[in-house]
Short mmCIF file of C-alpha atoms and ligand atoms in Angstrom, two decimals:
data_model
loop_
_atom_site.label_atom_id
_atom_site.label_comp_id
_atom_site.label_asym_id
_atom_site.label_seq_id
_atom_site.Cartn_x
_atom_site.Cartn_y
_atom_site.Cartn_z
CA UNK A 1 0.00 0.00 0.00
CA UNK A 2 1.71 3.21 -1.11
CA UNK A 3 0.50 6.80 -0.92
CA UNK A 4 2.07 9.45 -3.17
CA UNK A 5 1.90 12.96 -1.68
CA UNK A 6 2.55 15.80 -4.15
CA UNK A 7 1.80 18.97 -2.22
CA UNK A 8 3.86 21.44 -0.17
CA UNK A 9 7.13 19.74 0.99
CA UNK A 10 7.19 21.44 4.39
CA UNK A 11 3.69 20.23 5.20
CA UNK A 12 4.66 16.90 3.69
CA UNK A 13 7.24 16.41 6.44
CA UNK A 14 4.43 16.54 9.01
CA UNK A 15 2.36 14.07 6.97
CA UNK A 16 5.35 11.74 6.69
CA UNK A 17 5.95 11.81 10.47
CA UNK A 18 2.31 10.99 11.20
CA UNK A 19 2.22 8.14 8.65
CA UNK A 20 5.47 6.71 10.07
CA UNK A 21 4.17 6.85 13.65
CA UNK A 22 0.52 5.95 13.16
CA UNK A 23 0.30 3.97 9.91
CA UNK A 24 3.69 2.32 9.25
CA UNK A 25 1.97 -0.24 7.00
CA UNK A 26 1.17 2.52 4.47
CA UNK A 27 4.30 3.58 2.56
CA UNK A 28 4.48 7.36 2.15
CA UNK A 29 6.40 8.74 -0.84
CA UNK A 30 6.79 12.14 -2.47
CA UNK A 31 8.18 13.23 -5.86
CA UNK A 32 11.56 14.14 -4.30
CA UNK A 33 12.37 10.44 -3.84
CA UNK A 34 12.46 7.56 -6.31
CA UNK A 35 9.27 5.46 -6.28
CA UNK A 36 7.70 2.70 -8.31
CA UNK A 37 4.67 4.22 -10.12
CA UNK A 38 3.02 0.80 -10.23
CA UNK A 39 3.02 0.65 -6.41
CA UNK A 40 0.98 3.83 -5.98
CA UNK A 41 -2.64 3.12 -5.02
CA UNK A 42 -3.43 6.44 -3.35
CA UNK A 43 -2.58 9.98 -4.43
CA UNK A 44 -2.90 13.06 -2.17
CA UNK A 45 -2.74 16.19 -4.31
CA UNK A 46 -4.25 19.60 -5.05
CA UNK A 47 -4.27 19.63 -8.87
CA UNK A 48 -2.40 16.62 -10.31
CA UNK A 49 -1.34 16.87 -13.95
CA UNK A 50 -2.69 14.57 -16.64
CA UNK A 51 0.85 13.20 -17.04
CA UNK A 52 1.07 12.26 -13.37
CA UNK A 53 -2.32 10.51 -13.43
CA UNK A 54 -1.38 8.65 -16.62
CA UNK A 55 1.88 7.48 -15.03
CA UNK A 56 0.10 5.67 -12.15
CA UNK A 57 -1.43 2.48 -13.60
CA UNK A 58 -2.75 1.14 -10.28
CA UNK A 59 -4.15 4.34 -8.79
CA UNK A 60 -7.40 3.67 -6.91
CA UNK A 61 -8.15 6.86 -4.97
CA UNK A 62 -7.38 10.53 -5.54
CA UNK A 63 -7.54 12.43 -2.25
CA UNK A 64 -7.88 16.21 -2.44
CA UNK A 65 -5.70 18.00 0.08
CA UNK A 66 -8.43 20.67 0.25
CA UNK A 67 -12.18 20.70 0.87
CA UNK A 68 -12.90 21.43 -2.80
CA UNK A 69 -12.38 19.11 -5.77
CA UNK A 70 -13.26 21.56 -8.59
CA UNK A 71 -9.53 21.98 -9.31
CA UNK A 72 -9.34 18.36 -10.54
CA UNK A 73 -9.56 17.76 -14.26
CA UNK A 74 -12.08 14.92 -14.21
CA UNK A 75 -11.62 14.37 -17.95
CA UNK A 76 -8.14 12.94 -17.37
CA UNK A 77 -9.22 10.82 -14.42
CA UNK A 78 -10.31 7.31 -15.43
CA UNK A 79 -13.89 6.64 -14.22
CA UNK A 80 -12.92 3.84 -11.82
CA UNK A 81 -10.74 6.16 -9.72
CA UNK A 82 -12.53 7.27 -6.56
CA UNK A 83 -12.31 10.91 -5.51
CA UNK A 84 -12.36 12.07 -1.89
CA UNK A 85 -12.45 15.65 -0.59
CA UNK A 86 -10.75 16.68 2.63
CA UNK A 87 -12.76 16.82 5.82
CA UNK A 88 -10.54 17.63 8.78
CA UNK A 89 -11.02 19.77 11.91
CA UNK A 90 -8.57 22.53 10.88
CA UNK A 91 -10.51 23.41 7.72
CA UNK A 92 -13.76 23.58 9.64
CA UNK A 93 -12.30 25.69 12.47
CA UNK A 94 -10.76 28.16 10.01
CA UNK A 95 -13.99 28.57 8.08
CA UNK A 96 -16.01 29.07 11.24
CA UNK A 97 -13.61 31.81 12.37
CA UNK A 98 -13.60 33.55 9.00
CA UNK A 99 -17.35 33.44 8.43
CA UNK A 100 -18.02 34.69 11.95
CA UNK A 101 -15.52 37.51 11.46
CA UNK A 102 -17.08 38.51 8.13
CA UNK A 103 -20.65 38.38 9.45
CA UNK A 104 -19.74 40.51 12.47
CA UNK A 105 -17.78 42.97 10.31
CA UNK A 106 -20.81 43.48 8.06
CA UNK A 107 -23.30 43.45 10.93
CA UNK A 108 -21.29 46.11 12.83
CA UNK A 109 -20.83 48.32 9.71
CA UNK A 110 -17.05 47.94 9.46
CA UNK A 111 -17.12 48.87 5.75
CA UNK A 112 -18.68 52.25 6.61
CA UNK A 113 -16.22 52.84 9.45
CA UNK A 114 -13.28 51.97 7.18
CA UNK A 115 -14.45 54.71 4.79
CA UNK A 116 -15.11 57.18 7.60
CA UNK A 117 -11.62 56.59 8.99
CA UNK A 118 -10.05 57.44 5.62
CA UNK A 119 -11.74 60.86 5.93
CA UNK A 120 -11.15 61.24 9.71
CA UNK A 121 -14.94 61.37 10.03
CA UNK A 122 -16.48 60.44 13.43
CA UNK A 123 -19.84 59.06 12.29
CA UNK A 124 -21.64 56.61 14.58
CA UNK A 125 -24.30 54.41 12.96
CA UNK A 126 -27.34 53.31 14.94
CA UNK A 127 -26.90 49.72 16.15
CA UNK A 128 -29.14 47.09 14.64
CA UNK A 129 -29.79 44.20 17.07
CA UNK A 130 -28.58 40.77 15.92
CA UNK A 131 -32.15 39.53 16.17
CA UNK A 132 -33.05 41.86 13.29
CA UNK A 133 -30.18 40.81 10.98
CA UNK A 134 -31.07 37.71 9.02
CA UNK A 135 -28.19 35.47 7.92
CA UNK A 136 -28.48 32.84 5.19
CA UNK A 137 -26.01 30.16 4.17
CA UNK A 138 -25.99 28.59 0.70
CA UNK A 139 -24.57 25.08 1.01
CA UNK A 140 -25.42 23.04 4.09
CA UNK A 141 -22.54 20.60 3.96
CA UNK A 142 -19.73 20.12 6.42
CA UNK A 143 -18.74 23.80 6.42
CA UNK A 144 -22.15 25.45 5.99
CA UNK A 145 -23.53 23.54 8.97
CA UNK A 146 -20.51 24.36 11.15
CA UNK A 147 -20.83 28.06 10.33
CA UNK A 148 -24.54 28.06 11.18
CA UNK A 149 -23.86 26.36 14.53
CA UNK A 150 -21.21 28.98 15.35
CA UNK A 151 -23.58 31.86 14.52
CA UNK A 152 -26.40 30.61 16.75
CA UNK A 153 -25.21 32.18 20.04
CA UNK A 154 -25.29 35.70 18.54
CA UNK A 155 -29.05 35.53 18.06
CA UNK A 156 -29.21 36.18 14.31
CA UNK A 157 -32.27 34.63 12.59
CA UNK A 158 -30.65 31.87 10.51
CA UNK A 159 -31.64 30.18 7.31
CA UNK A 160 -29.98 27.78 4.92
CA UNK A 161 -30.36 26.52 1.38
CA UNK A 162 -29.07 23.41 -0.35
CA UNK A 163 -30.06 20.86 -2.92
CA UNK A 164 -31.74 18.58 -0.38
CA UNK A 165 -32.49 21.06 2.43
CA UNK A 166 -32.17 18.86 5.47
CA UNK A 167 -33.16 19.75 9.00
CA UNK A 168 -30.96 21.81 11.32
CA UNK A 169 -32.37 22.83 14.68
CA UNK A 170 -32.90 26.57 14.87
CA UNK A 171 -32.29 27.08 11.14
CA UNK A 172 -35.00 27.69 8.54
CA UNK A 173 -33.87 25.24 5.83
CA UNK A 174 -34.84 25.51 2.16
CA UNK A 175 -34.37 22.88 -0.54
CA UNK A 176 -33.73 23.15 -4.26
CA UNK A 177 -34.01 25.70 -7.03
CA UNK A 178 -37.72 26.43 -6.49
CA UNK A 179 -37.06 27.51 -2.91
CA UNK A 180 -34.15 29.79 -3.79
CA UNK A 181 -36.09 33.07 -4.27
CA UNK A 182 -37.89 32.73 -0.91
CA UNK A 183 -34.60 31.92 0.84
CA UNK A 184 -32.79 34.88 -0.75
CA UNK A 185 -35.60 37.25 0.20
CA UNK A 186 -34.82 36.50 3.87
CA UNK A 187 -31.04 37.09 3.83
CA UNK A 188 -29.65 40.42 5.02
CA UNK A 189 -26.24 38.75 4.87
CA UNK A 190 -25.77 35.89 2.40
CA UNK A 191 -22.85 33.48 2.81
CA UNK A 192 -21.92 31.28 -0.16
CA UNK A 193 -20.45 27.95 0.92
CA UNK A 194 -21.35 25.92 -2.14
CA UNK A 195 -18.96 23.70 -4.07
CA UNK A 196 -18.21 24.83 -7.61
CA UNK A 197 -20.06 22.63 -10.10
CA UNK A 198 -21.67 23.18 -13.49
CA UNK A 199 -24.93 23.88 -11.60
CA UNK A 200 -23.50 26.41 -9.15
CA UNK A 201 -21.16 28.33 -11.49
CA UNK A 202 -22.46 31.91 -11.75
CA UNK A 203 -25.18 31.31 -9.15
CA UNK A 204 -24.41 34.70 -7.52
CA UNK A 205 -25.70 36.84 -10.40
CA UNK A 206 -28.05 39.79 -10.94
CA UNK A 207 -31.08 37.52 -10.97
CA UNK A 208 -30.28 35.93 -7.58
CA UNK A 209 -28.56 38.85 -5.83
CA UNK A 210 -31.35 41.27 -6.71
CA UNK A 211 -33.74 38.99 -4.77
CA UNK A 212 -31.82 39.82 -1.58
CA UNK A 213 -33.47 42.56 0.50
CA UNK A 214 -32.42 46.16 -0.19
CA UNK A 215 -29.11 46.86 1.60
CA UNK A 216 -28.09 43.20 1.96
CA UNK A 217 -24.45 42.10 1.88
CA UNK A 218 -22.61 39.12 0.44
CA UNK A 219 -19.84 36.91 1.80
CA UNK A 220 -18.31 34.61 -0.81
CA UNK A 221 -16.12 31.88 0.66
CA UNK A 222 -17.08 29.26 -1.93
CA UNK A 223 -15.25 29.78 -5.21
CA UNK A 224 -14.65 32.87 -7.37
CA UNK A 225 -16.64 31.57 -10.38
CA UNK A 226 -19.79 31.36 -8.25
CA UNK A 227 -19.97 35.14 -8.63
CA UNK A 228 -20.77 37.18 -11.73
CA UNK A 229 -18.49 40.07 -10.86
CA UNK A 230 -20.13 42.72 -13.09
CA UNK A 231 -23.49 41.97 -11.50
CA UNK A 232 -22.03 42.46 -8.02
CA UNK A 233 -20.43 45.75 -9.05
CA UNK A 234 -23.61 47.12 -10.57
CA UNK A 235 -25.79 46.07 -7.61
CA UNK A 236 -23.32 47.74 -5.22
CA UNK A 237 -23.19 50.89 -7.32
CA UNK A 238 -27.01 50.97 -7.49
CA UNK A 239 -26.96 50.58 -3.65
CA UNK A 240 -29.18 47.50 -3.81
CA UNK A 241 -26.32 45.74 -2.00
CA UNK A 242 -24.38 47.45 0.78
CA UNK A 243 -21.16 45.44 0.78
CA UNK A 244 -19.28 42.27 0.00
CA UNK A 245 -16.55 40.27 1.68
CA UNK A 246 -14.80 38.14 -0.91
CA UNK A 247 -12.24 35.50 0.03
CA UNK A 248 -12.32 33.87 -3.40
CA UNK A 249 -12.05 35.51 -6.81
CA UNK A 250 -11.72 34.59 -10.47
CA UNK A 251 -8.88 34.53 -11.27
CA UNK A 252 -6.69 34.04 -8.25
CA UNK A 253 -4.55 35.96 -7.55
CA UNK A 254 -6.84 38.88 -8.38
CA UNK A 255 -5.01 41.15 -10.89
CA UNK A 256 -3.78 44.46 -9.43
CA UNK A 257 -5.97 46.52 -11.77
CA UNK A 258 -9.19 44.66 -10.93
CA UNK A 259 -12.03 47.00 -9.82
CA UNK A 260 -12.72 44.91 -6.70
CA UNK A 261 -9.48 46.11 -5.05
CA UNK A 262 -10.41 49.78 -4.96
CA UNK A 263 -14.15 49.43 -4.47
CA UNK A 264 -15.17 51.16 -1.22
CA UNK A 265 -17.83 48.55 -0.40
CA UNK A 266 -15.73 45.41 -1.03
CA UNK A 267 -13.32 43.72 1.35
CA UNK A 268 -10.92 41.21 -0.24
CA UNK A 269 -8.85 38.48 1.37
CA UNK A 270 -6.55 36.18 -0.63
CA UNK A 271 -8.32 32.81 -0.28
CA UNK A 272 -7.32 32.33 3.34
CA UNK A 273 -10.69 31.67 4.95
CA UNK A 274 -9.44 28.27 5.95
CA UNK A 275 -6.46 26.11 5.23
CA UNK A 276 -5.96 22.40 5.58
CA UNK A 277 -3.89 21.56 8.65
CA UNK A 278 -1.28 18.92 7.82
CA UNK A 279 -1.70 16.93 11.03
CA UNK A 280 -5.49 16.76 10.76
CA UNK A 281 -5.26 16.00 7.05
CA UNK A 282 -2.79 13.13 7.46
CA UNK A 283 -4.99 11.56 10.16
CA UNK A 284 -8.16 12.04 8.10
CA UNK A 285 -6.49 10.34 5.17
CA UNK A 286 -5.21 7.40 7.23
CA UNK A 287 -8.73 6.92 8.64
CA UNK A 288 -10.16 6.91 5.11
CA UNK A 289 -7.59 4.41 3.83
CA UNK A 290 -8.52 2.17 6.78
CA UNK A 291 -12.23 2.52 5.92
CA UNK A 292 -11.55 1.76 2.25
CA UNK A 293 -9.46 -1.30 3.13
CA UNK A 294 -12.30 -2.53 5.36
CA UNK A 295 -14.85 -2.02 2.58
CA UNK A 296 -16.56 0.81 4.46
CA UNK A 297 -17.70 4.16 3.01
CA UNK A 298 -15.02 6.86 3.07
CA UNK A 299 -15.64 10.22 4.73
CA UNK A 300 -16.04 12.89 2.02
CA UNK A 301 -16.18 10.63 -1.03
CA UNK A 302 -17.38 12.64 -4.01
CA UNK A 303 -20.20 11.51 -6.30
CA UNK A 304 -18.29 12.05 -9.53
CA UNK A 305 -21.43 12.42 -11.66
CA UNK A 306 -22.75 15.15 -9.32
CA UNK A 307 -19.43 17.03 -9.13
CA UNK A 308 -19.21 17.32 -5.33
P1 NDP B 1 -19.97 19.73 1.13
O1 NDP B 1 -19.80 18.88 -0.05
O2 NDP B 1 -19.93 19.12 2.51
O3 NDP B 1 -21.38 20.52 1.05
C1 NDP B 1 -21.82 21.06 -0.13
C2 NDP B 1 -23.23 21.64 0.09
O4 NDP B 1 -23.63 22.34 -1.09
C3 NDP B 1 -24.29 20.56 0.34
O5 NDP B 1 -25.22 21.00 1.32
C4 NDP B 1 -24.98 20.45 -1.02
O6 NDP B 1 -26.33 20.05 -0.95
C5 NDP B 1 -24.91 21.87 -1.50
N1 NDP B 1 -25.03 21.93 -2.96
C6 NDP B 1 -24.21 21.42 -3.91
N2 NDP B 1 -24.69 21.67 -5.14
C7 NDP B 1 -25.85 22.35 -4.96
C8 NDP B 1 -26.81 22.89 -5.84
N3 NDP B 1 -26.70 22.78 -7.17
N4 NDP B 1 -27.88 23.52 -5.32
C9 NDP B 1 -28.03 23.63 -3.99
N5 NDP B 1 -27.15 23.13 -3.08
C10 NDP B 1 -26.07 22.50 -3.57
O7 NDP B 1 -18.88 20.89 1.03
P2 NDP B 1 -18.09 21.64 2.19
O8 NDP B 1 -19.06 22.23 3.13
O9 NDP B 1 -17.03 20.76 2.75
O10 NDP B 1 -17.35 22.78 1.34
C11 NDP B 1 -18.07 23.70 0.56
C12 NDP B 1 -17.12 24.50 -0.32
O11 NDP B 1 -16.44 25.48 0.45
C13 NDP B 1 -15.98 23.74 -0.99
O12 NDP B 1 -16.43 23.00 -2.10
C14 NDP B 1 -15.06 24.88 -1.38
O13 NDP B 1 -15.44 25.37 -2.64
C15 NDP B 1 -15.32 25.93 -0.32
N6 NDP B 1 -14.17 26.10 0.57
C16 NDP B 1 -13.53 27.33 0.58
C17 NDP B 1 -12.44 27.54 1.40
C18 NDP B 1 -11.81 28.87 1.49
O14 NDP B 1 -10.74 28.98 2.11
N7 NDP B 1 -12.38 29.91 0.93
C19 NDP B 1 -11.90 26.47 2.25
C20 NDP B 1 -12.65 25.25 2.18
C21 NDP B 1 -13.74 25.08 1.35
P3 NDP B 1 -26.79 18.61 -0.40
O15 NDP B 1 -26.55 18.67 1.10
O16 NDP B 1 -28.22 18.54 -0.71
O17 NDP B 1 -25.93 17.60 -1.08
C1 OXD B 2 -10.18 24.18 0.03
C2 OXD B 2 -9.78 25.57 -0.08
O1 OXD B 2 -10.93 23.72 -0.82
O2 OXD B 2 -8.74 25.92 0.49
O3 OXD B 2 -9.78 23.53 1.01
O4 OXD B 2 -10.45 26.38 -0.71
#
């Protein structure tokens, strides 16, 4: 049983140590050392090249080192290869922190105060109680659910939307495309935590964003291509939307002359909402290899036909 790890070498040293200590039966190799391509059954990577995939005749599972799998070129991945996204506590904790920070920044008018500070203008804004600020999360998977749980203690009215809806205590859950307009109409702050698929590309567009209440704000922590950037800019300039916090853009890095950088109502961060922690990732992967070897379902296995 051999795992090939092709990501950051420094993080790889932590992975290697954990595999050696906790799973010595699984050989851990990286591209810096000679290895037999025919021995590789598992690959842990961010965006493996077509050449690498083609060089591994016995590959069984491609593990993403991140929560998303949209960076994989599925066309070069033979259909029998299973694909697994990363679920580990560090990613969840980072996303919970970031989403909470962004919600509170918007709720407490930080965008206005940033502008006022530039002009040395002392301009208090009347406080709106949390109970009057409705928050909605698109995508009720591992991360969307964790973010909603973390927001509960503040007292915001919470709602969520996903393909299947589901039931989350204290959250008004909506399912499917037909329920999207009603959900959007109840979001003063909308958080996008969807995976990027053919169905969700461009989902944050004029049609959907204009269904948000007047003065609503957007947090995009999903993927840059979820957002139609010209639609966001025009809805901000028309003052239908009051602000946006964007951790993901298209492309990344965002070019220096992009209008998002200088827009007074947009806050940008460079795709740092959460990052995979190497210790949690190595342990999550070992646990999944054990499940696979025992014929059990793996945590985070992707339905390839669905794209997430
Ligand atoms: P999951 O796969 O656990 O959850 C995805 C959710 O999206 C599910 O609730 C699913 O619905 C819903 N969904 C998918 N397609 C549709 C659709 N067409 N219509 C409605 N709902 C849909 O993903 P995670 O929570 O683990 O991660 C979500 C995304 O967050 C990642 O794919 C990645 O893009 C992004 N991310 C960003 C990071 C950052 O640093 N900015 C870090 C980590 C992740 P259902 O429950 O019905 O299946
Ligand atoms: C991820 C990400 O998918 O960092 O983990 O966006």
